[in-house]
CSV table of N, CA and C in Angstrom, one decimal:
chain,number,residue,atom,x,y,z
A,20,UNK,N,44.5,41.0,-43.3
A,20,UNK,CA,44.4,40.2,-42.0
A,20,UNK,C,45.4,40.8,-41.0
A,21,UNK,N,45.0,40.9,-39.8
A,21,UNK,CA,45.8,41.6,-38.7
A,21,UNK,C,45.9,40.6,-37.5
A,22,UNK,N,47.0,40.7,-36.8
A,22,UNK,CA,47.1,40.0,-35.6
A,22,UNK,C,46.5,40.9,-34.5
A,23,UNK,N,46.2,40.3,-33.3
A,23,UNK,CA,45.5,41.0,-32.3
A,23,UNK,C,46.4,42.1,-31.7
A,24,UNK,N,47.7,42.0,-31.8
A,24,UNK,CA,48.5,43.1,-31.3
A,24,UNK,C,48.3,44.4,-32.1
A,25,UNK,N,48.1,44.2,-33.4
A,25,UNK,CA,47.8,45.4,-34.3
A,25,UNK,C,46.4,46.0,-33.9
A,26,UNK,N,45.5,45.1,-33.6
A,26,UNK,CA,44.1,45.6,-33.2
A,26,UNK,C,44.2,46.5,-31.9
A,27,UNK,N,45.1,46.1,-31.0
A,27,UNK,CA,45.2,46.9,-29.7
A,27,UNK,C,46.4,47.8,-29.6
A,28,UNK,N,47.1,48.0,-30.7
A,28,UNK,CA,48.2,48.9,-30.7
A,28,UNK,C,47.7,50.3,-30.4
A,29,UNK,N,48.4,51.0,-29.5
A,29,UNK,CA,47.9,52.3,-29.0
A,29,UNK,C,47.9,53.4,-30.2
A,30,UNK,N,48.7,53.1,-31.2
A,30,UNK,CA,48.6,54.1,-32.4
A,30,UNK,C,47.3,54.0,-33.1
A,31,UNK,N,46.6,52.9,-32.9
A,31,UNK,CA,45.2,52.8,-33.4
A,31,UNK,C,45.2,52.2,-34.8
A,32,UNK,N,44.6,51.0,-35.0
A,32,UNK,CA,44.4,50.4,-36.3
A,32,UNK,C,43.2,51.1,-37.0
A,33,UNK,N,42.1,51.4,-36.2
A,33,UNK,CA,40.9,52.0,-36.8
A,33,UNK,C,41.2,53.5,-37.0
A,34,UNK,N,40.5,54.0,-38.1
A,34,UNK,CA,40.7,55.4,-38.3
A,34,UNK,C,40.0,56.3,-37.2
A,35,UNK,N,40.4,57.5,-37.1
A,35,UNK,CA,39.8,58.4,-36.1
A,35,UNK,C,38.3,58.4,-36.2
A,36,UNK,N,37.7,58.3,-35.0
A,36,UNK,CA,36.2,58.2,-35.0
A,36,UNK,C,35.6,56.8,-35.0
A,37,UNK,N,36.5,55.8,-35.1
A,37,UNK,CA,36.1,54.4,-35.3
A,37,UNK,C,36.9,53.6,-34.3
A,38,UNK,N,36.4,52.4,-34.0
A,38,UNK,CA,37.2,51.5,-33.1
A,38,UNK,C,36.8,50.0,-33.5
A,39,UNK,N,37.7,49.1,-33.0
A,39,UNK,CA,37.5,47.7,-33.2
A,39,UNK,C,36.5,47.3,-32.1
A,40,UNK,N,35.4,46.6,-32.4
A,40,UNK,CA,34.4,46.3,-31.4
A,40,UNK,C,34.9,45.3,-30.3
A,41,UNK,N,34.4,45.5,-29.1
A,41,UNK,CA,34.7,44.6,-28.0
A,41,UNK,C,33.9,43.3,-28.1
A,42,UNK,N,34.2,42.4,-27.3
A,42,UNK,CA,33.4,41.1,-27.2
A,42,UNK,C,31.9,41.5,-26.9
A,43,UNK,N,31.7,42.4,-26.0
A,43,UNK,CA,30.4,42.8,-25.6
A,43,UNK,C,29.6,43.5,-26.8
A,44,UNK,N,30.3,44.3,-27.5
A,44,UNK,CA,29.6,44.9,-28.7
A,44,UNK,C,29.2,43.9,-29.7
A,45,UNK,N,30.1,42.8,-29.9
A,45,UNK,CA,29.7,41.7,-30.8
A,45,UNK,C,28.4,41.0,-30.3
A,46,UNK,N,28.4,40.8,-28.9
A,46,UNK,CA,27.2,40.2,-28.3
A,46,UNK,C,25.9,41.0,-28.6
A,47,UNK,N,26.1,42.3,-28.5
A,47,UNK,CA,24.9,43.2,-28.7
A,47,UNK,C,24.4,43.0,-30.2
A,48,UNK,N,25.3,43.1,-31.1
A,48,UNK,CA,25.0,42.9,-32.5
A,48,UNK,C,24.3,41.6,-32.8
A,49,UNK,N,24.9,40.5,-32.2
A,49,UNK,CA,24.3,39.2,-32.4
A,49,UNK,C,22.9,39.1,-31.8
A,50,UNK,N,22.7,39.7,-30.7
A,50,UNK,CA,21.4,39.7,-30.1
A,50,UNK,C,20.4,40.5,-30.9
A,51,UNK,N,20.8,41.6,-31.5
A,51,UNK,CA,19.9,42.4,-32.3
A,51,UNK,C,19.5,41.6,-33.6
A,52,UNK,N,20.4,40.8,-34.1
A,52,UNK,CA,20.2,40.0,-35.3
A,52,UNK,C,19.4,38.7,-35.0
A,53,UNK,N,19.0,38.4,-33.8
A,53,UNK,CA,18.2,37.2,-33.5
A,53,UNK,C,18.9,36.1,-32.8
A,54,UNK,N,20.2,36.3,-32.4
A,54,UNK,CA,20.9,35.3,-31.6
A,54,UNK,C,21.9,34.5,-32.5
A,55,UNK,N,22.7,33.8,-31.8
A,55,UNK,CA,23.8,33.0,-32.4
A,55,UNK,C,23.4,32.0,-33.5
A,56,UNK,N,22.2,31.4,-33.4
A,56,UNK,CA,21.9,30.4,-34.5
A,56,UNK,C,21.6,31.0,-35.8
A,57,UNK,N,21.2,32.3,-35.9
A,57,UNK,CA,20.9,32.9,-37.2
A,57,UNK,C,21.7,34.1,-37.6
A,58,UNK,N,22.4,34.7,-36.6
A,58,UNK,CA,23.1,36.0,-36.9
A,58,UNK,C,24.1,35.9,-37.9
A,59,UNK,N,24.8,34.7,-38.0
A,59,UNK,CA,25.9,34.6,-39.0
A,59,UNK,C,25.4,34.7,-40.4
A,60,UNK,N,24.2,34.0,-40.7
A,60,UNK,CA,23.7,34.1,-42.0
A,60,UNK,C,23.2,35.5,-42.4
A,61,UNK,N,22.8,36.3,-41.4
A,61,UNK,CA,22.3,37.6,-41.6
A,61,UNK,C,23.5,38.6,-41.8
A,62,UNK,N,24.7,38.1,-41.6
A,62,UNK,CA,25.9,39.0,-41.7
A,62,UNK,C,26.7,38.6,-43.0
A,63,UNK,N,26.4,37.4,-43.6
A,63,UNK,CA,27.2,37.0,-44.7
A,63,UNK,C,26.7,37.5,-46.0
A,64,UNK,N,27.6,37.9,-47.0
A,64,UNK,CA,27.2,38.2,-48.3
A,64,UNK,C,26.3,37.1,-48.8
A,65,UNK,N,25.2,37.5,-49.4
A,65,UNK,CA,24.1,36.5,-49.8
A,65,UNK,C,24.4,35.9,-51.2
A,66,UNK,N,25.5,35.3,-51.4
A,66,UNK,CA,25.7,34.6,-52.7
A,66,UNK,C,26.9,33.6,-52.6
A,67,UNK,N,27.2,32.9,-53.6
A,67,UNK,CA,28.3,32.1,-53.6
A,67,UNK,C,29.4,32.6,-54.6
A,68,UNK,N,29.3,33.9,-54.8
A,68,UNK,CA,30.3,34.6,-55.6
A,68,UNK,C,31.7,34.5,-54.9
A,69,UNK,N,31.7,34.7,-53.6
A,69,UNK,CA,32.9,34.7,-52.8
A,69,UNK,C,32.9,33.5,-51.8
A,70,UNK,N,31.7,33.2,-51.3
A,70,UNK,CA,31.6,32.1,-50.4
A,70,UNK,C,31.5,30.8,-51.1
A,71,UNK,N,32.1,29.8,-50.5
A,71,UNK,CA,31.9,28.4,-51.0
A,71,UNK,C,30.4,28.0,-50.8
A,72,UNK,N,30.0,27.1,-51.6
A,72,UNK,CA,28.6,26.6,-51.5
A,72,UNK,C,28.6,25.6,-50.3
A,73,UNK,N,27.5,25.6,-49.5
A,73,UNK,CA,26.2,26.2,-49.8
A,73,UNK,C,25.9,27.6,-49.3
A,74,UNK,N,26.8,28.2,-48.6
A,74,UNK,CA,26.6,29.5,-47.9
A,74,UNK,C,25.3,29.5,-47.1
A,75,UNK,N,25.2,28.6,-46.3
A,75,UNK,CA,24.0,28.3,-45.5
A,75,UNK,C,23.4,29.6,-44.8
A,76,UNK,N,22.2,29.8,-45.0
A,76,UNK,CA,21.5,30.9,-44.2
A,76,UNK,C,21.8,32.3,-44.6
A,77,UNK,N,22.7,32.5,-45.7
A,77,UNK,CA,23.2,33.8,-46.0
A,77,UNK,C,22.1,34.7,-46.6
A,78,UNK,N,21.8,35.8,-45.9
A,78,UNK,CA,20.8,36.8,-46.4
A,78,UNK,C,21.4,38.2,-46.4
A,79,UNK,N,22.4,38.5,-45.7
A,79,UNK,CA,23.0,39.8,-45.5
A,79,UNK,C,21.9,40.8,-45.1
A,80,UNK,N,20.9,40.4,-44.4
A,80,UNK,CA,19.9,41.3,-43.9
A,80,UNK,C,20.5,42.5,-43.1
A,81,UNK,N,21.6,42.3,-42.5
A,81,UNK,CA,22.2,43.3,-41.6
A,81,UNK,C,23.0,44.3,-42.4
A,82,UNK,N,23.4,44.0,-43.7
A,82,UNK,CA,24.2,44.9,-44.5
A,82,UNK,C,25.7,44.8,-44.1
A,83,UNK,N,26.0,43.8,-43.3
A,83,UNK,CA,27.4,43.6,-42.8
A,83,UNK,C,28.3,43.2,-44.0
A,84,UNK,N,27.7,42.4,-44.9
A,84,UNK,CA,28.4,41.9,-46.1
A,84,UNK,C,29.8,41.2,-45.8
A,85,UNK,N,29.8,40.3,-44.8
A,85,UNK,CA,31.0,39.6,-44.5
A,85,UNK,C,31.5,38.7,-45.7
A,86,UNK,N,32.8,38.8,-45.9
A,86,UNK,CA,33.4,38.0,-46.9
A,86,UNK,C,34.3,36.9,-46.3
A,87,UNK,N,34.5,35.8,-46.9
A,87,UNK,CA,35.2,34.6,-46.4
A,87,UNK,C,36.7,34.8,-46.6
A,88,UNK,N,37.4,35.6,-45.8
A,88,UNK,CA,38.8,35.8,-45.9
A,88,UNK,C,39.7,34.8,-45.3
A,89,UNK,N,39.1,33.8,-44.6
A,89,UNK,CA,39.9,32.8,-43.9
A,89,UNK,C,40.7,33.4,-42.8
A,90,UNK,N,41.8,32.8,-42.5
A,90,UNK,CA,42.7,33.4,-41.5
A,90,UNK,C,44.2,32.9,-41.8
A,91,UNK,N,45.1,33.5,-41.1
A,91,UNK,CA,46.5,33.2,-41.3
A,91,UNK,C,47.0,32.7,-39.9
A,92,UNK,N,47.4,31.5,-39.8
A,92,UNK,CA,48.1,30.9,-38.6
A,92,UNK,C,49.6,30.8,-39.1
A,93,UNK,N,50.0,29.6,-39.2
A,93,UNK,CA,51.3,29.3,-39.8
A,93,UNK,C,51.2,29.3,-41.3
A,94,UNK,N,50.0,29.1,-41.8
A,94,UNK,CA,49.7,29.2,-43.3
A,94,UNK,C,48.3,29.8,-43.4
A,95,UNK,N,47.9,30.1,-44.6
A,95,UNK,CA,46.6,30.6,-44.9
A,95,UNK,C,45.6,29.5,-44.9
A,96,UNK,N,44.5,29.6,-44.2
A,96,UNK,CA,43.5,28.6,-44.1
A,96,UNK,C,42.1,29.1,-44.4
A,97,UNK,N,41.2,28.3,-45.0
A,97,UNK,CA,39.8,28.5,-45.1
A,97,UNK,C,39.4,29.7,-46.0
A,98,UNK,N,40.3,30.2,-46.8
A,98,UNK,CA,39.9,31.2,-47.7
A,98,UNK,C,38.7,30.8,-48.6
A,99,UNK,N,37.7,31.6,-48.7
A,99,UNK,CA,36.5,31.2,-49.4
A,99,UNK,C,35.5,30.4,-48.6
A,100,UNK,N,35.8,29.9,-47.5
A,100,UNK,CA,34.9,29.1,-46.6
A,100,UNK,C,34.5,29.8,-45.3
A,101,UNK,N,35.4,30.5,-44.7
A,101,UNK,CA,35.1,31.0,-43.4
A,101,UNK,C,35.6,32.5,-43.2
A,102,UNK,N,35.1,33.2,-42.3
A,102,UNK,CA,35.5,34.5,-42.0
A,102,UNK,C,35.7,34.6,-40.5
A,103,UNK,N,36.8,35.2,-40.1
A,103,UNK,CA,37.2,35.4,-38.7
A,103,UNK,C,37.5,36.8,-38.4
A,104,UNK,N,36.9,37.3,-37.3
A,104,UNK,CA,36.9,38.7,-36.9
A,104,UNK,C,37.4,38.9,-35.5
A,105,UNK,N,38.5,39.6,-35.3
A,105,UNK,CA,38.9,39.9,-33.9
A,105,UNK,C,37.9,40.8,-33.2
A,106,UNK,N,37.9,40.7,-31.9
A,106,UNK,CA,37.3,41.7,-31.0
A,106,UNK,C,38.5,42.4,-30.4
A,107,UNK,N,38.3,43.4,-29.7
A,107,UNK,CA,39.3,44.1,-28.9
A,107,UNK,C,39.5,43.5,-27.5
A,108,UNK,N,38.8,42.4,-27.2
A,108,UNK,CA,38.8,41.8,-25.9
A,108,UNK,C,39.8,40.7,-25.8
A,109,UNK,N,40.7,40.9,-24.8
A,109,UNK,CA,41.7,39.9,-24.5
A,109,UNK,C,41.1,38.7,-23.7
A,110,UNK,N,41.5,37.5,-24.1
A,110,UNK,CA,41.0,36.3,-23.4
A,110,UNK,C,42.0,36.0,-22.2
A,111,UNK,N,43.2,35.9,-22.5
A,111,UNK,CA,44.3,35.7,-21.5
A,111,UNK,C,45.6,36.2,-22.1
A,112,UNK,N,46.7,35.9,-21.5
A,112,UNK,CA,48.0,36.4,-22.0
A,112,UNK,C,48.3,36.1,-23.4
A,113,UNK,N,47.9,34.9,-23.9
A,113,UNK,CA,48.2,34.4,-25.2
A,113,UNK,C,47.1,34.5,-26.2
A,114,UNK,N,45.8,34.6,-25.8
A,114,UNK,CA,44.7,34.5,-26.6
A,114,UNK,C,43.7,35.7,-26.5
A,115,UNK,N,42.9,35.9,-27.6
A,115,UNK,CA,41.9,37.0,-27.6
A,115,UNK,C,40.6,36.4,-28.2
A,116,UNK,N,39.5,37.1,-27.9
A,116,UNK,CA,38.2,36.7,-28.4
A,116,UNK,C,38.0,37.1,-29.9
A,117,UNK,N,37.3,36.2,-30.6
A,117,UNK,CA,37.0,36.5,-32.0
A,117,UNK,C,35.6,35.9,-32.3
A,118,UNK,N,35.1,36.3,-33.5
A,118,UNK,CA,33.9,35.7,-34.0
A,118,UNK,C,34.2,35.1,-35.3
A,119,UNK,N,33.5,34.0,-35.7
A,119,UNK,CA,33.7,33.4,-37.0
A,119,UNK,C,32.4,33.0,-37.6
A,120,UNK,N,32.4,33.1,-39.0
A,120,UNK,CA,31.2,32.7,-39.8
A,120,UNK,C,31.7,31.6,-40.8
A,121,UNK,N,30.8,30.7,-41.1
A,121,UNK,CA,31.2,29.5,-41.9
A,121,UNK,C,30.3,29.3,-43.1
A,122,UNK,N,30.8,28.8,-44.2
A,122,UNK,CA,30.0,28.6,-45.4
A,122,UNK,C,28.9,27.6,-45.2
A,123,UNK,N,29.0,26.7,-44.3
A,123,UNK,CA,28.0,25.6,-44.2
A,123,UNK,C,27.1,25.8,-43.0
A,124,UNK,N,27.2,27.0,-42.3
A,124,UNK,CA,26.4,27.2,-41.1
A,124,UNK,C,25.8,28.6,-41.2
A,125,UNK,N,24.6,28.8,-40.5
A,125,UNK,CA,24.1,30.1,-40.4
A,125,UNK,C,24.4,30.7,-39.0
A,126,UNK,N,25.1,30.0,-38.2
A,126,UNK,CA,25.5,30.4,-36.8
A,126,UNK,C,26.6,31.4,-36.9
A,127,UNK,N,26.9,32.1,-35.8
A,127,UNK,CA,28.1,32.8,-35.6
A,127,UNK,C,28.7,32.2,-34.3
A,128,UNK,N,30.0,32.0,-34.4
A,128,UNK,CA,30.7,31.4,-33.2
A,128,UNK,C,31.6,32.4,-32.5
A,129,UNK,N,31.8,32.1,-31.2
A,129,UNK,CA,32.8,32.9,-30.4
A,129,UNK,C,33.8,31.9,-29.9
A,130,UNK,N,35.0,32.3,-29.9
A,130,UNK,CA,36.1,31.6,-29.3
A,130,UNK,C,37.3,32.5,-29.0
A,131,UNK,N,38.3,31.9,-28.4
A,131,UNK,CA,39.6,32.7,-28.2
A,131,UNK,C,40.7,31.9,-28.9
A,132,UNK,N,41.5,32.6,-29.6
A,132,UNK,CA,42.6,32.0,-30.3
A,132,UNK,C,43.9,32.8,-30.1
A,133,UNK,N,45.0,32.3,-30.5
A,133,UNK,CA,46.3,32.8,-30.3
A,133,UNK,C,46.4,34.2,-31.0
A,134,UNK,N,46.9,35.2,-30.2
A,134,UNK,CA,46.9,36.6,-30.6
A,134,UNK,C,47.7,36.9,-31.9
A,135,UNK,N,48.7,36.0,-32.2
A,135,UNK,CA,49.5,36.1,-33.4
A,135,UNK,C,48.8,35.7,-34.7
A,136,UNK,N,47.7,35.1,-34.6
A,136,UNK,CA,47.0,34.7,-35.9
A,136,UNK,C,46.5,36.0,-36.6
A,137,UNK,N,46.4,35.8,-37.9
A,137,UNK,CA,45.9,36.9,-38.7
A,137,UNK,C,44.4,36.8,-39.0
A,138,UNK,N,43.6,37.6,-38.5
A,138,UNK,CA,42.1,37.6,-38.7
A,138,UNK,C,41.7,39.0,-39.3
A,139,UNK,N,40.5,39.0,-39.8
A,139,UNK,CA,39.9,40.3,-40.3
A,139,UNK,C,39.5,41.1,-39.1
A,140,UNK,N,39.2,42.4,-39.4
A,140,UNK,CA,38.6,43.3,-38.4
A,140,UNK,C,37.5,44.1,-39.1
A,141,UNK,N,36.5,44.4,-38.3
A,141,UNK,CA,35.5,45.4,-38.8
A,141,UNK,C,35.5,46.5,-37.8
A,142,UNK,N,35.4,47.7,-38.3
A,142,UNK,CA,35.4,48.9,-37.4
A,142,UNK,C,34.0,49.3,-37.1
A,143,UNK,N,33.8,49.9,-36.0
A,143,UNK,CA,32.5,50.4,-35.5
A,143,UNK,C,32.7,51.9,-35.3
A,144,UNK,N,31.7,52.7,-35.7
A,144,UNK,CA,31.8,54.2,-35.5
A,144,UNK,C,31.6,54.5,-34.0
A,145,UNK,N,32.5,55.4,-33.5
A,145,UNK,CA,32.4,55.8,-32.1
A,145,UNK,C,31.1,56.5,-31.8
């Protein structure tokens, strides 16, 4: 899990030839997968091996294979239930955009949270 400052560190969190997706790149992926109400399920690992039951809508049709790593704020939260992924897009001075997947929903959510939180990242090939 990484804070947003690591995501945007000029030394680069992603390996050469890869980058952390922007908010717009997330929107493009979600649109390609059928929109916010169903894209989350298409991105989640399709079992309850790692996800808490019921893992609603999980098909992993996209091959994204999201795992429920939860997040770190002041403590670790939602391990096994939710997945949170940073985008490279800043929301304001203190917050940045992220996407989240949840065990009881097939949706994918967008919000902005404190940059110091620890979220997962997925890299996109340049």
